[in-house]
PDB file of C-alpha atoms in Angstrom:
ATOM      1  CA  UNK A   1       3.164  14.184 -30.041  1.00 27.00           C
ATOM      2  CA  UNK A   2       4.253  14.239 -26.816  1.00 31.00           C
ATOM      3  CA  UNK A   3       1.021  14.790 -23.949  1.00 33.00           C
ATOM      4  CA  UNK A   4       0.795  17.960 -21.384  1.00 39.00           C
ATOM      5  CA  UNK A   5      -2.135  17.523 -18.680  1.00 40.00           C
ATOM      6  CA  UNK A   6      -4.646  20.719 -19.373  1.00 39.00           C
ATOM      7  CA  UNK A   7      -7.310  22.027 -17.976  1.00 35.00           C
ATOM      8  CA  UNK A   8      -9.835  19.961 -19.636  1.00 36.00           C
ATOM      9  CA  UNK A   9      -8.580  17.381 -17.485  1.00 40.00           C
ATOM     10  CA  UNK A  10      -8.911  18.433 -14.212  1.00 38.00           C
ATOM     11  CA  UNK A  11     -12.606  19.320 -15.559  1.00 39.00           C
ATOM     12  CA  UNK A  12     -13.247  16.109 -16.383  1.00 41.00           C
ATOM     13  CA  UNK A  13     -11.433  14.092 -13.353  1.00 43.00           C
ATOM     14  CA  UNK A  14     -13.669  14.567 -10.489  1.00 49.00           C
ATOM     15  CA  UNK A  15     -17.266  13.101 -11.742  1.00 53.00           C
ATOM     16  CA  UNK A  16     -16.256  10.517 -14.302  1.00 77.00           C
ATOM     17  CA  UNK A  17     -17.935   7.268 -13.411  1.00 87.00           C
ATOM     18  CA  UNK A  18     -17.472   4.623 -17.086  1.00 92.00           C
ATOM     19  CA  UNK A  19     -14.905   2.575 -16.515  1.00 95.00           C
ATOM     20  CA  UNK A  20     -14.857   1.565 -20.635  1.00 94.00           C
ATOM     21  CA  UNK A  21     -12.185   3.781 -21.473  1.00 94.00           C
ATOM     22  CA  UNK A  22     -10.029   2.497 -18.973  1.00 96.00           C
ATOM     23  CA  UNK A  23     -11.319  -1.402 -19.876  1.00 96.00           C
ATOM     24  CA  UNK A  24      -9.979  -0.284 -23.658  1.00 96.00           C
ATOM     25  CA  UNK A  25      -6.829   0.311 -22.359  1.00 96.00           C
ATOM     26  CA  UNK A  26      -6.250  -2.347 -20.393  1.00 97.00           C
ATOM     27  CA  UNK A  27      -7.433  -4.986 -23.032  1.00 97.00           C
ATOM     28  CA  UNK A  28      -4.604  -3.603 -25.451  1.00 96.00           C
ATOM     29  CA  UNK A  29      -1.954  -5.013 -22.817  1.00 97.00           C
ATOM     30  CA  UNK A  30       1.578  -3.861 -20.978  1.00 98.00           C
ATOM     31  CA  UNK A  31      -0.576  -1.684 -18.357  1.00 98.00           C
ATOM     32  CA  UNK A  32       1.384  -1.537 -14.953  1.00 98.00           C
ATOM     33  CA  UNK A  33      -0.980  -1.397 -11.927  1.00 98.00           C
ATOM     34  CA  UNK A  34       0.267   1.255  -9.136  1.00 98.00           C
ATOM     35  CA  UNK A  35      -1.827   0.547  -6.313  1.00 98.00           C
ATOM     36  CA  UNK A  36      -2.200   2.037  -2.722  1.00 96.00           C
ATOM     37  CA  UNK A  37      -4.599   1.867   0.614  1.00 94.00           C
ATOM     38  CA  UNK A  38      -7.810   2.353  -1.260  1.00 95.00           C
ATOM     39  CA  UNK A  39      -8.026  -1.047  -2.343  1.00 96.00           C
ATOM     40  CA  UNK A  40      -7.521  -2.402   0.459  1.00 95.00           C
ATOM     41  CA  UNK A  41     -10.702  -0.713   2.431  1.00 93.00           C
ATOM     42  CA  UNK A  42     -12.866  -3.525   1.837  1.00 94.00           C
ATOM     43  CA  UNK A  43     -10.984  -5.508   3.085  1.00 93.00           C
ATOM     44  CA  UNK A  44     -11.634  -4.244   6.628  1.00 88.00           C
ATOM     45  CA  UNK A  45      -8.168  -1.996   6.348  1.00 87.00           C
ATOM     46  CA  UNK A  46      -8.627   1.773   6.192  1.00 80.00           C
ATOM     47  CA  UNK A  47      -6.907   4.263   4.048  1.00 72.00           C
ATOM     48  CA  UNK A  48      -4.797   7.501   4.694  1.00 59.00           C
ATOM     49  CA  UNK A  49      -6.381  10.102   3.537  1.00 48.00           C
ATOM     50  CA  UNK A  50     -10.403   9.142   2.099  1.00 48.00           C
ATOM     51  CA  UNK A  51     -13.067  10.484   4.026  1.00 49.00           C
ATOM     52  CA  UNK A  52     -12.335   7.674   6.999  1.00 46.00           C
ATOM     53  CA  UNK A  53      -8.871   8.163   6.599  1.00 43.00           C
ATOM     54  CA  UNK A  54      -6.305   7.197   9.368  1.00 43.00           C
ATOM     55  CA  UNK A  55      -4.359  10.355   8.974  1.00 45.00           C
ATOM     56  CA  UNK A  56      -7.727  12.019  10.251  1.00 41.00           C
ATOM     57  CA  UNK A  57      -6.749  10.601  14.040  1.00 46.00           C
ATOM     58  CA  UNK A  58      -3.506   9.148  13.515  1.00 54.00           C
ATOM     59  CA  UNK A  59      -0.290   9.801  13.130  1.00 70.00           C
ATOM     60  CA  UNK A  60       2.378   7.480  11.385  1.00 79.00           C
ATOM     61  CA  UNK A  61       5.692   6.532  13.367  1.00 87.00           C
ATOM     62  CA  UNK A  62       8.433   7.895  12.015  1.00 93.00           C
ATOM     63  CA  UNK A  63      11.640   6.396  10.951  1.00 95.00           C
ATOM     64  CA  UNK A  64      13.446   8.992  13.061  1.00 95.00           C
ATOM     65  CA  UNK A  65      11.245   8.454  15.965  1.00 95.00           C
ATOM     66  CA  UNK A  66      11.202   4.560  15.873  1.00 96.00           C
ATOM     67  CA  UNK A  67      15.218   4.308  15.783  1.00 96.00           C
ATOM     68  CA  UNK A  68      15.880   7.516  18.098  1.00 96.00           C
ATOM     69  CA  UNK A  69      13.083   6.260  21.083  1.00 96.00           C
ATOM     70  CA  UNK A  70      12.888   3.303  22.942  1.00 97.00           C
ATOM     71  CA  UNK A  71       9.760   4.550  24.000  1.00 96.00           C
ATOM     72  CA  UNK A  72       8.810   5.307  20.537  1.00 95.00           C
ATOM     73  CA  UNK A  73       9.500   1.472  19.786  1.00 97.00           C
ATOM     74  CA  UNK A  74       7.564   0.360  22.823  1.00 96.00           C
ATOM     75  CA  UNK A  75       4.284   1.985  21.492  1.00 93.00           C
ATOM     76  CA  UNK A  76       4.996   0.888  18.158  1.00 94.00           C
ATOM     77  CA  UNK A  77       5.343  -2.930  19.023  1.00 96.00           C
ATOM     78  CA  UNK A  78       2.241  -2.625  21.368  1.00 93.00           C
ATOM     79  CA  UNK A  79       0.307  -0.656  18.873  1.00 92.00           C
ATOM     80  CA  UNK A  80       1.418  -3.122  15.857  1.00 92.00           C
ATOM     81  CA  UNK A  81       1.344  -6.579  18.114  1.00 92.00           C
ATOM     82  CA  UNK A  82      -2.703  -6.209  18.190  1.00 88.00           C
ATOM     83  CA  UNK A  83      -2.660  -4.447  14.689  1.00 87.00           C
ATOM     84  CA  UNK A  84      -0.780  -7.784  13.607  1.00 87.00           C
ATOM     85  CA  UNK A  85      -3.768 -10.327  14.187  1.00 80.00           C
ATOM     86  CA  UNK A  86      -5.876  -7.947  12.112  1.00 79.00           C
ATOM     87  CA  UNK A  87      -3.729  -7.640   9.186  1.00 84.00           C
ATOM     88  CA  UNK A  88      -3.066 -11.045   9.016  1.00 85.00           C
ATOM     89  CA  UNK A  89      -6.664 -12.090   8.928  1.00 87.00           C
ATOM     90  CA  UNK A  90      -7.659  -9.535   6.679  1.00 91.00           C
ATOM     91  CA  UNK A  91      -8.667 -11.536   3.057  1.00 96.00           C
ATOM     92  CA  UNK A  92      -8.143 -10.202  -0.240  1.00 97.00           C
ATOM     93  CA  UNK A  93     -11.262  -8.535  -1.978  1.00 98.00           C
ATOM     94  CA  UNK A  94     -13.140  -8.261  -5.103  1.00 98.00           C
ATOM     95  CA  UNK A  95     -10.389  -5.474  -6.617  1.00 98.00           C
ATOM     96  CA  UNK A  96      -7.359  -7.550  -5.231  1.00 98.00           C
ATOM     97  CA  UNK A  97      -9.039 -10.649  -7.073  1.00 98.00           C
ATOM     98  CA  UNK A  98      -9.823  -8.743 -10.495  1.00 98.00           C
ATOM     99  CA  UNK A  99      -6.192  -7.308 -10.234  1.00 98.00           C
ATOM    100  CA  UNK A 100      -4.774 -10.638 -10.112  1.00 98.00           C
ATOM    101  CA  UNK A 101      -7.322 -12.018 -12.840  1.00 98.00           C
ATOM    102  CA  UNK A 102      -6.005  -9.113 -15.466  1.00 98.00           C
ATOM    103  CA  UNK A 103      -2.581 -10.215 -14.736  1.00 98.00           C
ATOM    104  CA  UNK A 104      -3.056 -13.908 -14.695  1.00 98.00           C
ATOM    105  CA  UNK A 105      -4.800 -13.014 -18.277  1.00 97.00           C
ATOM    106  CA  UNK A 106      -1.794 -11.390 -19.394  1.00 97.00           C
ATOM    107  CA  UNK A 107      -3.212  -7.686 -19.007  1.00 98.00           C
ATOM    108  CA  UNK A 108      -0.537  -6.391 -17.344  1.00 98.00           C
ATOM    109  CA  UNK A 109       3.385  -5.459 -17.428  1.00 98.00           C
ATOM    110  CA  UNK A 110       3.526  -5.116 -13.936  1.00 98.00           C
ATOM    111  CA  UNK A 111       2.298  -4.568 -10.445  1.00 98.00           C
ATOM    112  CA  UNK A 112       3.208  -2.267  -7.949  1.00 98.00           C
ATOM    113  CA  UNK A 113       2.073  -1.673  -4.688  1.00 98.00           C
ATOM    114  CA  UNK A 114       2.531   0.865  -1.588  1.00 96.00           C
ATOM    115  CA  UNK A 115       0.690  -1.501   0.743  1.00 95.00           C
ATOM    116  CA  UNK A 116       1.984  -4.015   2.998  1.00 93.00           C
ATOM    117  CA  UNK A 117      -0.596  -6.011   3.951  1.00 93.00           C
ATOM    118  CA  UNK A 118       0.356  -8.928   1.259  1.00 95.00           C
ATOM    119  CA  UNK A 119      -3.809  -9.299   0.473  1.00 97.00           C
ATOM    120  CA  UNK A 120      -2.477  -8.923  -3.826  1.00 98.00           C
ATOM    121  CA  UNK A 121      -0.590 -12.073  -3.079  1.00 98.00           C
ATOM    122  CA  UNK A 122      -3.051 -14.031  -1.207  1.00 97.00           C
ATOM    123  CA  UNK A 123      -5.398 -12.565  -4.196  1.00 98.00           C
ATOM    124  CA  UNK A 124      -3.400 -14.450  -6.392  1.00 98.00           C
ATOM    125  CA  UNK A 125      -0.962 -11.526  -7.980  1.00 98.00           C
ATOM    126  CA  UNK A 126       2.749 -12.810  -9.034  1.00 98.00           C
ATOM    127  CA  UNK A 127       6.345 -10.962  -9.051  1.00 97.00           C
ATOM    128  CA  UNK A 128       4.230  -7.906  -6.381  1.00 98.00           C
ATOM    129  CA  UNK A 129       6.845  -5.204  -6.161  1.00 98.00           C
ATOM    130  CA  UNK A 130       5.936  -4.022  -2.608  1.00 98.00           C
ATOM    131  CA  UNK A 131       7.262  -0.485  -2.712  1.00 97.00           C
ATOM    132  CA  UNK A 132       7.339  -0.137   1.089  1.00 96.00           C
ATOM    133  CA  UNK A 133       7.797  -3.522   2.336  1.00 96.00           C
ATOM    134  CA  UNK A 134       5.481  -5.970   3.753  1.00 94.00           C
ATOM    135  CA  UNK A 135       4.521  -6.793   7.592  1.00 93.00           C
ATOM    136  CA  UNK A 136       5.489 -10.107   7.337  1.00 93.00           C
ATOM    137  CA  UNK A 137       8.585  -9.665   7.623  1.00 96.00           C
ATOM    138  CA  UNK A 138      10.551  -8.500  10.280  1.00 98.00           C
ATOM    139  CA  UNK A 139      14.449  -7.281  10.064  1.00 98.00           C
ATOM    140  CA  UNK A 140      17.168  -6.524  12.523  1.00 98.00           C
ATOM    141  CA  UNK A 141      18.510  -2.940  12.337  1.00 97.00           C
ATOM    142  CA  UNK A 142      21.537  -4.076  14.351  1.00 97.00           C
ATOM    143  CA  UNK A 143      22.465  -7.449  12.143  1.00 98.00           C
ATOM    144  CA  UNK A 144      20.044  -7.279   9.227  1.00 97.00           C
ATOM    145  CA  UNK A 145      18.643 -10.494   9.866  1.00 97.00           C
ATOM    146  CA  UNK A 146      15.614 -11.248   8.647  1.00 97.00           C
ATOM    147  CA  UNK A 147      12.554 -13.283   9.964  1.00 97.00           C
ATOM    148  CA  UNK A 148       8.388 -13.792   9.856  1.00 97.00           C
ATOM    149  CA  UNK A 149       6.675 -11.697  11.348  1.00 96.00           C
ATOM    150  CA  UNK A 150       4.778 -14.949  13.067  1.00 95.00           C
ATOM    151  CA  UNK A 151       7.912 -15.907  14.383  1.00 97.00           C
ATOM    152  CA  UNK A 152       8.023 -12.649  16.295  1.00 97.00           C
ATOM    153  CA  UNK A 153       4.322 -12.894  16.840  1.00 95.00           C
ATOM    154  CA  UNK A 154       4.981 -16.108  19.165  1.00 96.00           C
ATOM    155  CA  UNK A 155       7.647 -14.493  21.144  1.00 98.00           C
ATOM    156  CA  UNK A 156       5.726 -11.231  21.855  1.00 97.00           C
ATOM    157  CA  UNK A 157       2.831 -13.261  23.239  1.00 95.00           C
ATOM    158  CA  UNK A 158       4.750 -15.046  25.197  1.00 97.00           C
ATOM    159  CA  UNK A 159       6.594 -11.857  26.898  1.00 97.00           C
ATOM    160  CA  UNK A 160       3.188  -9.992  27.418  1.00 96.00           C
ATOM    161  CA  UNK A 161       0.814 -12.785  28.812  1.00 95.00           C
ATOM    162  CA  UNK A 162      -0.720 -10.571  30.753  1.00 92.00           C
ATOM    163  CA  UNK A 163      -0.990  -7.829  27.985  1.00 89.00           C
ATOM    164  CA  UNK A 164      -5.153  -7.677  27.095  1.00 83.00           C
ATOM    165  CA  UNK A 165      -5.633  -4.818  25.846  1.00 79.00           C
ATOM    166  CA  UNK A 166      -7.563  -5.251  22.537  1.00 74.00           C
ATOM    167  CA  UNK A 167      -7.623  -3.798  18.485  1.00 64.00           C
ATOM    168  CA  UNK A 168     -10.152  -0.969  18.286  1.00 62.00           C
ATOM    169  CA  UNK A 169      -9.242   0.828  14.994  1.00 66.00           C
ATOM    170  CA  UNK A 170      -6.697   0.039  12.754  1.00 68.00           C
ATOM    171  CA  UNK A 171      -4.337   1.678  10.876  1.00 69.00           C
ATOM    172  CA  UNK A 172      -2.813   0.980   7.068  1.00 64.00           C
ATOM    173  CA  UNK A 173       0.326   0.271   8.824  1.00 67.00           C
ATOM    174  CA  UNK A 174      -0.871  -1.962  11.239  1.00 69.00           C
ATOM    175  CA  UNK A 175      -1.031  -0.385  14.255  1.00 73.00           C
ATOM    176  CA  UNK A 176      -4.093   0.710  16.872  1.00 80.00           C
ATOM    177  CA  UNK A 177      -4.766   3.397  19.599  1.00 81.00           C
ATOM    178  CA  UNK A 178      -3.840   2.654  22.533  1.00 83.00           C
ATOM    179  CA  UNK A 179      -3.766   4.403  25.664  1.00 84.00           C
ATOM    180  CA  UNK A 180      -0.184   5.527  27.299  1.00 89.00           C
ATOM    181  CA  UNK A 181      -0.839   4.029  30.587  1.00 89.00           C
ATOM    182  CA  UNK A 182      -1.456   0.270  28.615  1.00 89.00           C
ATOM    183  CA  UNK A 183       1.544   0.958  26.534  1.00 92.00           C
ATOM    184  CA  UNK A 184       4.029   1.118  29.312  1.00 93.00           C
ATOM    185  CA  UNK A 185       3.103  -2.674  30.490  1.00 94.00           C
ATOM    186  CA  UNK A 186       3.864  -3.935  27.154  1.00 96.00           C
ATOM    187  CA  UNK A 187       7.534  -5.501  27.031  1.00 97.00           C
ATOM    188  CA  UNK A 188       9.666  -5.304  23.526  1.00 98.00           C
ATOM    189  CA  UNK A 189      11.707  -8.140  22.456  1.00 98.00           C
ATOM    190  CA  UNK A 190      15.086  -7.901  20.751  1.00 98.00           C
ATOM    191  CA  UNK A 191      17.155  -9.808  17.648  1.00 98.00           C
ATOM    192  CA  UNK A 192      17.371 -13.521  18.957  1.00 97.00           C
ATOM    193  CA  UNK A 193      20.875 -13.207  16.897  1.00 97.00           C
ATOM    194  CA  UNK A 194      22.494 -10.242  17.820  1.00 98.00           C
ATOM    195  CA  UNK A 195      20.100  -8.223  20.676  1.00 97.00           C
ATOM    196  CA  UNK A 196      19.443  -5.659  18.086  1.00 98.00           C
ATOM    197  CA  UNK A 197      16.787  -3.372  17.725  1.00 98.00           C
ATOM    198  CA  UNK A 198      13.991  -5.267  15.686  1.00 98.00           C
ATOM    199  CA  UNK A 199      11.734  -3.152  13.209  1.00 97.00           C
ATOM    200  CA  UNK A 200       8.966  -4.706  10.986  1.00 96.00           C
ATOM    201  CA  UNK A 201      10.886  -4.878   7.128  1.00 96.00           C
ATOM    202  CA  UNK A 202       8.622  -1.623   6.000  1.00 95.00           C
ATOM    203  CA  UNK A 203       9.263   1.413   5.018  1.00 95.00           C
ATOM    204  CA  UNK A 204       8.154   4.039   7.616  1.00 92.00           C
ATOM    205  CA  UNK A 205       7.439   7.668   6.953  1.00 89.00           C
ATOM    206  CA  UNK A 206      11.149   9.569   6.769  1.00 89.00           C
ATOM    207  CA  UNK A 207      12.567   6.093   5.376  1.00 93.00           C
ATOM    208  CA  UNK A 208      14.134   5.835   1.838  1.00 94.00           C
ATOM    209  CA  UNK A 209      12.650   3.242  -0.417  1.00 96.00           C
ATOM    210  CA  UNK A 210      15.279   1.089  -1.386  1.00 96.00           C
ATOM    211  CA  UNK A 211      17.204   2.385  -5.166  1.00 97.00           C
ATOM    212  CA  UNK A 212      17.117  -1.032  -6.341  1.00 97.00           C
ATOM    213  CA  UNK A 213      13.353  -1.412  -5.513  1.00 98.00           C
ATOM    214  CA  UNK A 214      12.851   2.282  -7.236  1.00 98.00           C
ATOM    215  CA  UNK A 215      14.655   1.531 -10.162  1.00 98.00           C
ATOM    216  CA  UNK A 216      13.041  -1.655 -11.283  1.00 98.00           C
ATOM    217  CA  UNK A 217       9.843   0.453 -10.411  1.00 98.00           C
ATOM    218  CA  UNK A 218      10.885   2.994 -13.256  1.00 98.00           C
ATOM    219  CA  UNK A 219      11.696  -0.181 -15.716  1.00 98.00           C
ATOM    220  CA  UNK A 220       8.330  -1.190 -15.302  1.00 98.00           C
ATOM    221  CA  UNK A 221       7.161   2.282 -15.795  1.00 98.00           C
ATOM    222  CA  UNK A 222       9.151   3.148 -19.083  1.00 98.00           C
ATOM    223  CA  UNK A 223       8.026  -0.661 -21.029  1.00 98.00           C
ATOM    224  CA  UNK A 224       4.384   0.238 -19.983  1.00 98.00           C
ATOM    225  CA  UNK A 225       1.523   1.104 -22.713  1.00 98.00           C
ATOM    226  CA  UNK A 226      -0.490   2.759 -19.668  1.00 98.00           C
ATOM    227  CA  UNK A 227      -0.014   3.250 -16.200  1.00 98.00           C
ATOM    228  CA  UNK A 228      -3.198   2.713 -13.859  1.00 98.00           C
ATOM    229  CA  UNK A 229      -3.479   3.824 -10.557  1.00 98.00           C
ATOM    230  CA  UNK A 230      -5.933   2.173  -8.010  1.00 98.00           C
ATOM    231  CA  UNK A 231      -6.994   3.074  -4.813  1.00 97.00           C
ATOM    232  CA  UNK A 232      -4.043   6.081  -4.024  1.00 96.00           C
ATOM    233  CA  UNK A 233      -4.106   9.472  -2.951  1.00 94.00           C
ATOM    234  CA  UNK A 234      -0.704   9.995  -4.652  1.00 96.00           C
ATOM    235  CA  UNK A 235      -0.200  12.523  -1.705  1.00 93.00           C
ATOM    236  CA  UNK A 236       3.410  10.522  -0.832  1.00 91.00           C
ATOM    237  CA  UNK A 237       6.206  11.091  -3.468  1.00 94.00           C
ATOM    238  CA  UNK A 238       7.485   7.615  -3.459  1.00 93.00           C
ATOM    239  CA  UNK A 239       4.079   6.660  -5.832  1.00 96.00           C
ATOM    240  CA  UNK A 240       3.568  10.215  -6.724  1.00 97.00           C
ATOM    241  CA  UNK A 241       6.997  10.211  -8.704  1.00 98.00           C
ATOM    242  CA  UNK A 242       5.756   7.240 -11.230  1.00 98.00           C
ATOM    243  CA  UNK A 243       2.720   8.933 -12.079  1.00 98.00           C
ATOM    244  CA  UNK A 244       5.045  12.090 -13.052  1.00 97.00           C
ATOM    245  CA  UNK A 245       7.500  10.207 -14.742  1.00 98.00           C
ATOM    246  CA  UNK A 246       4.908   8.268 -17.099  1.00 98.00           C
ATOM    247  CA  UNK A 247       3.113  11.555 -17.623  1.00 97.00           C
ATOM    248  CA  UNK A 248       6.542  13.193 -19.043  1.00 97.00           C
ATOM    249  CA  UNK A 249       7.234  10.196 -21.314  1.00 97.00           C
ATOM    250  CA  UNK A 250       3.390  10.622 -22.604  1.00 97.00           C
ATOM    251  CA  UNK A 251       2.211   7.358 -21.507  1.00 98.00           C
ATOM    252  CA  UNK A 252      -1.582   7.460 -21.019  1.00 97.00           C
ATOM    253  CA  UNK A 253      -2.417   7.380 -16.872  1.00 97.00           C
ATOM    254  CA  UNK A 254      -5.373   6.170 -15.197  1.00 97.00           C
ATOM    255  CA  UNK A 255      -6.865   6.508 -12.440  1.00 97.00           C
ATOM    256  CA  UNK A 256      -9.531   4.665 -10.516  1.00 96.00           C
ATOM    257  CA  UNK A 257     -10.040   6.141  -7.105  1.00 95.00           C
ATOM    258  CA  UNK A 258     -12.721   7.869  -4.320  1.00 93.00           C
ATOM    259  CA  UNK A 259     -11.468  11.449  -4.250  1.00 91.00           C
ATOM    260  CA  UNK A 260      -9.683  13.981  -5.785  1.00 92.00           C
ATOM    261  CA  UNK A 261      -5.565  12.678  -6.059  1.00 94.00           C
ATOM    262  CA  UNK A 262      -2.265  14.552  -6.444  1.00 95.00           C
ATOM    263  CA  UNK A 263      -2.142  13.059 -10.192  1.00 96.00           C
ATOM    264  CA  UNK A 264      -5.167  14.245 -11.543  1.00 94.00           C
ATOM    265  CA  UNK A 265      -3.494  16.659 -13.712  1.00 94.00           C
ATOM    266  CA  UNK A 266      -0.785  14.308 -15.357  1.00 96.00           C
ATOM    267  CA  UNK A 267      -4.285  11.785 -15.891  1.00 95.00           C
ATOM    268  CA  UNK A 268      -5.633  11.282 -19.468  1.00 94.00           C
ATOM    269  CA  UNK A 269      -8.785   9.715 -17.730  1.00 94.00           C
ATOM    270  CA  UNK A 270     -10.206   9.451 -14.135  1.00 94.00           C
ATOM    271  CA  UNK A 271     -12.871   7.224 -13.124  1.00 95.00           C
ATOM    272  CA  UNK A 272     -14.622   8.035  -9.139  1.00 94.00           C
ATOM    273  CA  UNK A 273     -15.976   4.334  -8.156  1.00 93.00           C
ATOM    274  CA  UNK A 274     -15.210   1.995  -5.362  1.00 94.00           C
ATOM    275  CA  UNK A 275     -12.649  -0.221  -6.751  1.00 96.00           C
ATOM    276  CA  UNK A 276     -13.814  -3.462  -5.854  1.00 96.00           C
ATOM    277  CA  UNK A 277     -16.964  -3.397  -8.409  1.00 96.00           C
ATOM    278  CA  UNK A 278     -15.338  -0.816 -10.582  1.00 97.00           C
ATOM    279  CA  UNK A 279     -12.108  -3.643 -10.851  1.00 98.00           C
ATOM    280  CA  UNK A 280     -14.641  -6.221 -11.643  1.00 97.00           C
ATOM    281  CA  UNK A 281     -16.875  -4.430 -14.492  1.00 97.00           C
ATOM    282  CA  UNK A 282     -13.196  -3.029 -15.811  1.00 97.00           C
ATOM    283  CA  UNK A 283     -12.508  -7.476 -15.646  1.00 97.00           C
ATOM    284  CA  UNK A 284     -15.510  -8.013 -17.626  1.00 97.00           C
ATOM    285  CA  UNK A 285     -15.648  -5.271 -20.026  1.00 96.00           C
ATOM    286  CA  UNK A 286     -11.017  -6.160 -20.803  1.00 96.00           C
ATOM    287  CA  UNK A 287     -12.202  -9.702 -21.321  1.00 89.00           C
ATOM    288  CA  UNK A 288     -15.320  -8.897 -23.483  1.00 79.00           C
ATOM    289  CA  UNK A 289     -16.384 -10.711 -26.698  1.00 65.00           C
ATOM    290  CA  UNK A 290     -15.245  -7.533 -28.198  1.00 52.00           C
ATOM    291  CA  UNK A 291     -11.628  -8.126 -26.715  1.00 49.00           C
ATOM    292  CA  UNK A 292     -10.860 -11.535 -26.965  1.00 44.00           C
TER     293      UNK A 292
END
């Protein structure tokens, strides 16, 4: 019988706090995990759109903006140089390291992810499909060479060594606040290859993800037993779509998040928990006597 979201499920989304039913599902295999910024908050990275959400005081650069400005990319690369040395400190957290437990423990049929701050990898996570890229890398728009983001890292301190401005806030994208008057004395370097225009390998708001990267996406999504969501809004369509797609093809969704979402009425169960000890109790509970 194919599954329609009613209205006994929005009833139920907002309050439920036993992660069990979604530890059942899990145990029984082929679950793809679609995560997004919420997972990531412990780490010292906030969200979008949860109650200390970016989006509160912040807005994204645009793809449009980025390749239309050279202004636009001047307050980018200041912004995202002292966003940089966060990010890449940040460490993986108890929900990255229980993600990468259920998959090492042959949980799960997939992983994908709408962050780019790499912390599923350095949790231990294999064959991550990064929806949106990752900050690590660094491409060309001129060329389309492509390079580490450390590489870039060296060159941009060495053209700003007077640049001290320093990381307040930071964003999910890897950028700060800065003032104006500070980002006019910061100076952008181009493609050591070509003189290009250089733009972290992400995918900015207004930006296409790639088809390819979609399509395995929906492979993943059509072998899966369950889908389960962790730590996402849903709000953008690029994740949003999945969640839809699943939901038509009446495989089960899940979703483990702080706040309301844009899936909650395609979900068969909702849990409201931080993720980190949520993740590990779900760990637990999957890999129970009762499971094994």
């Amino acid at each position: 019988m194919e599954w329609a979201p009613g209205p006994e499920v929005l009833a139920l989304a907002p309050g439920a706090t036993d992660i069990g039913p979604v530890a059942r599902t899990v145990a029984a295999g082929r679950v793809v995990v679609l995560s997004g910024a919420g997972i990531s908050t412990e780490s010292g990275i906030p969200d979008y759109r949860g109650e200390t959400g970016s989006l509160r005081t912040h807005t994204p650069m645009t793809y449009g903006d980025f390749t239309g400005s050279e202004a636009a990319r001047q307050r980018y690369w200041a912004r995202s140089h002292l966003g940089w040395r966060t990010i890449a400190r940040a460490a993986p957290n108890d929900g990255h390291r229980a993600v990468a437990a259920l998959q090492a423990r042959g949980y799960l049929g997939g992983l994908i992810t709408q962050n780019v701050d790499g912390l599923h990898q350095a949790a231990g996570a294999r064959d991550v499909i990064e929806l949106h890229g990752n900050l690590d890398q660094v491409i060309c728009l001129g060329c389309g060479t492509t390079s580490a983001r450390e590489v870039l890292d060296r060159r941009l301190r060495a053209a700003n060594q007077a640049f001290t401005a320093e990381a307040t806030r930071i964003n999910p994208d890897g950028d700060v606040e800065l003032p104006e008057d500070v980002v006019r004395t910061f100076t952008v370097v181009s493609c050591t290859v070509c003189g290009g225009v250089l733009k972290p390998d992400v995918v900015f708001f207004g930006e296409n993800v790639p088809k390819a990267r979609v399509e395995r996406c929906y492979r993943l999504i059509d072998d899966a037993n369950a889908v389960l969501v962790l730590g996402s809004s849903l709000t953008v369509m690029s994740g949003f779509r999945f969640v839809r797609h699943a939901a038509k093809a009446g495989t089960p969704v899940l979703i483990v998040n702080q706040g309301l979402t844009r899936g909650d009425p395609y979900a068969t169960y909702r849990v409201d928990l931080p993720l980190g000890q949520a993740l590990t109790d779900l760990l637990e509970e999957a890999s129970g006597p009762s499971h094994a």
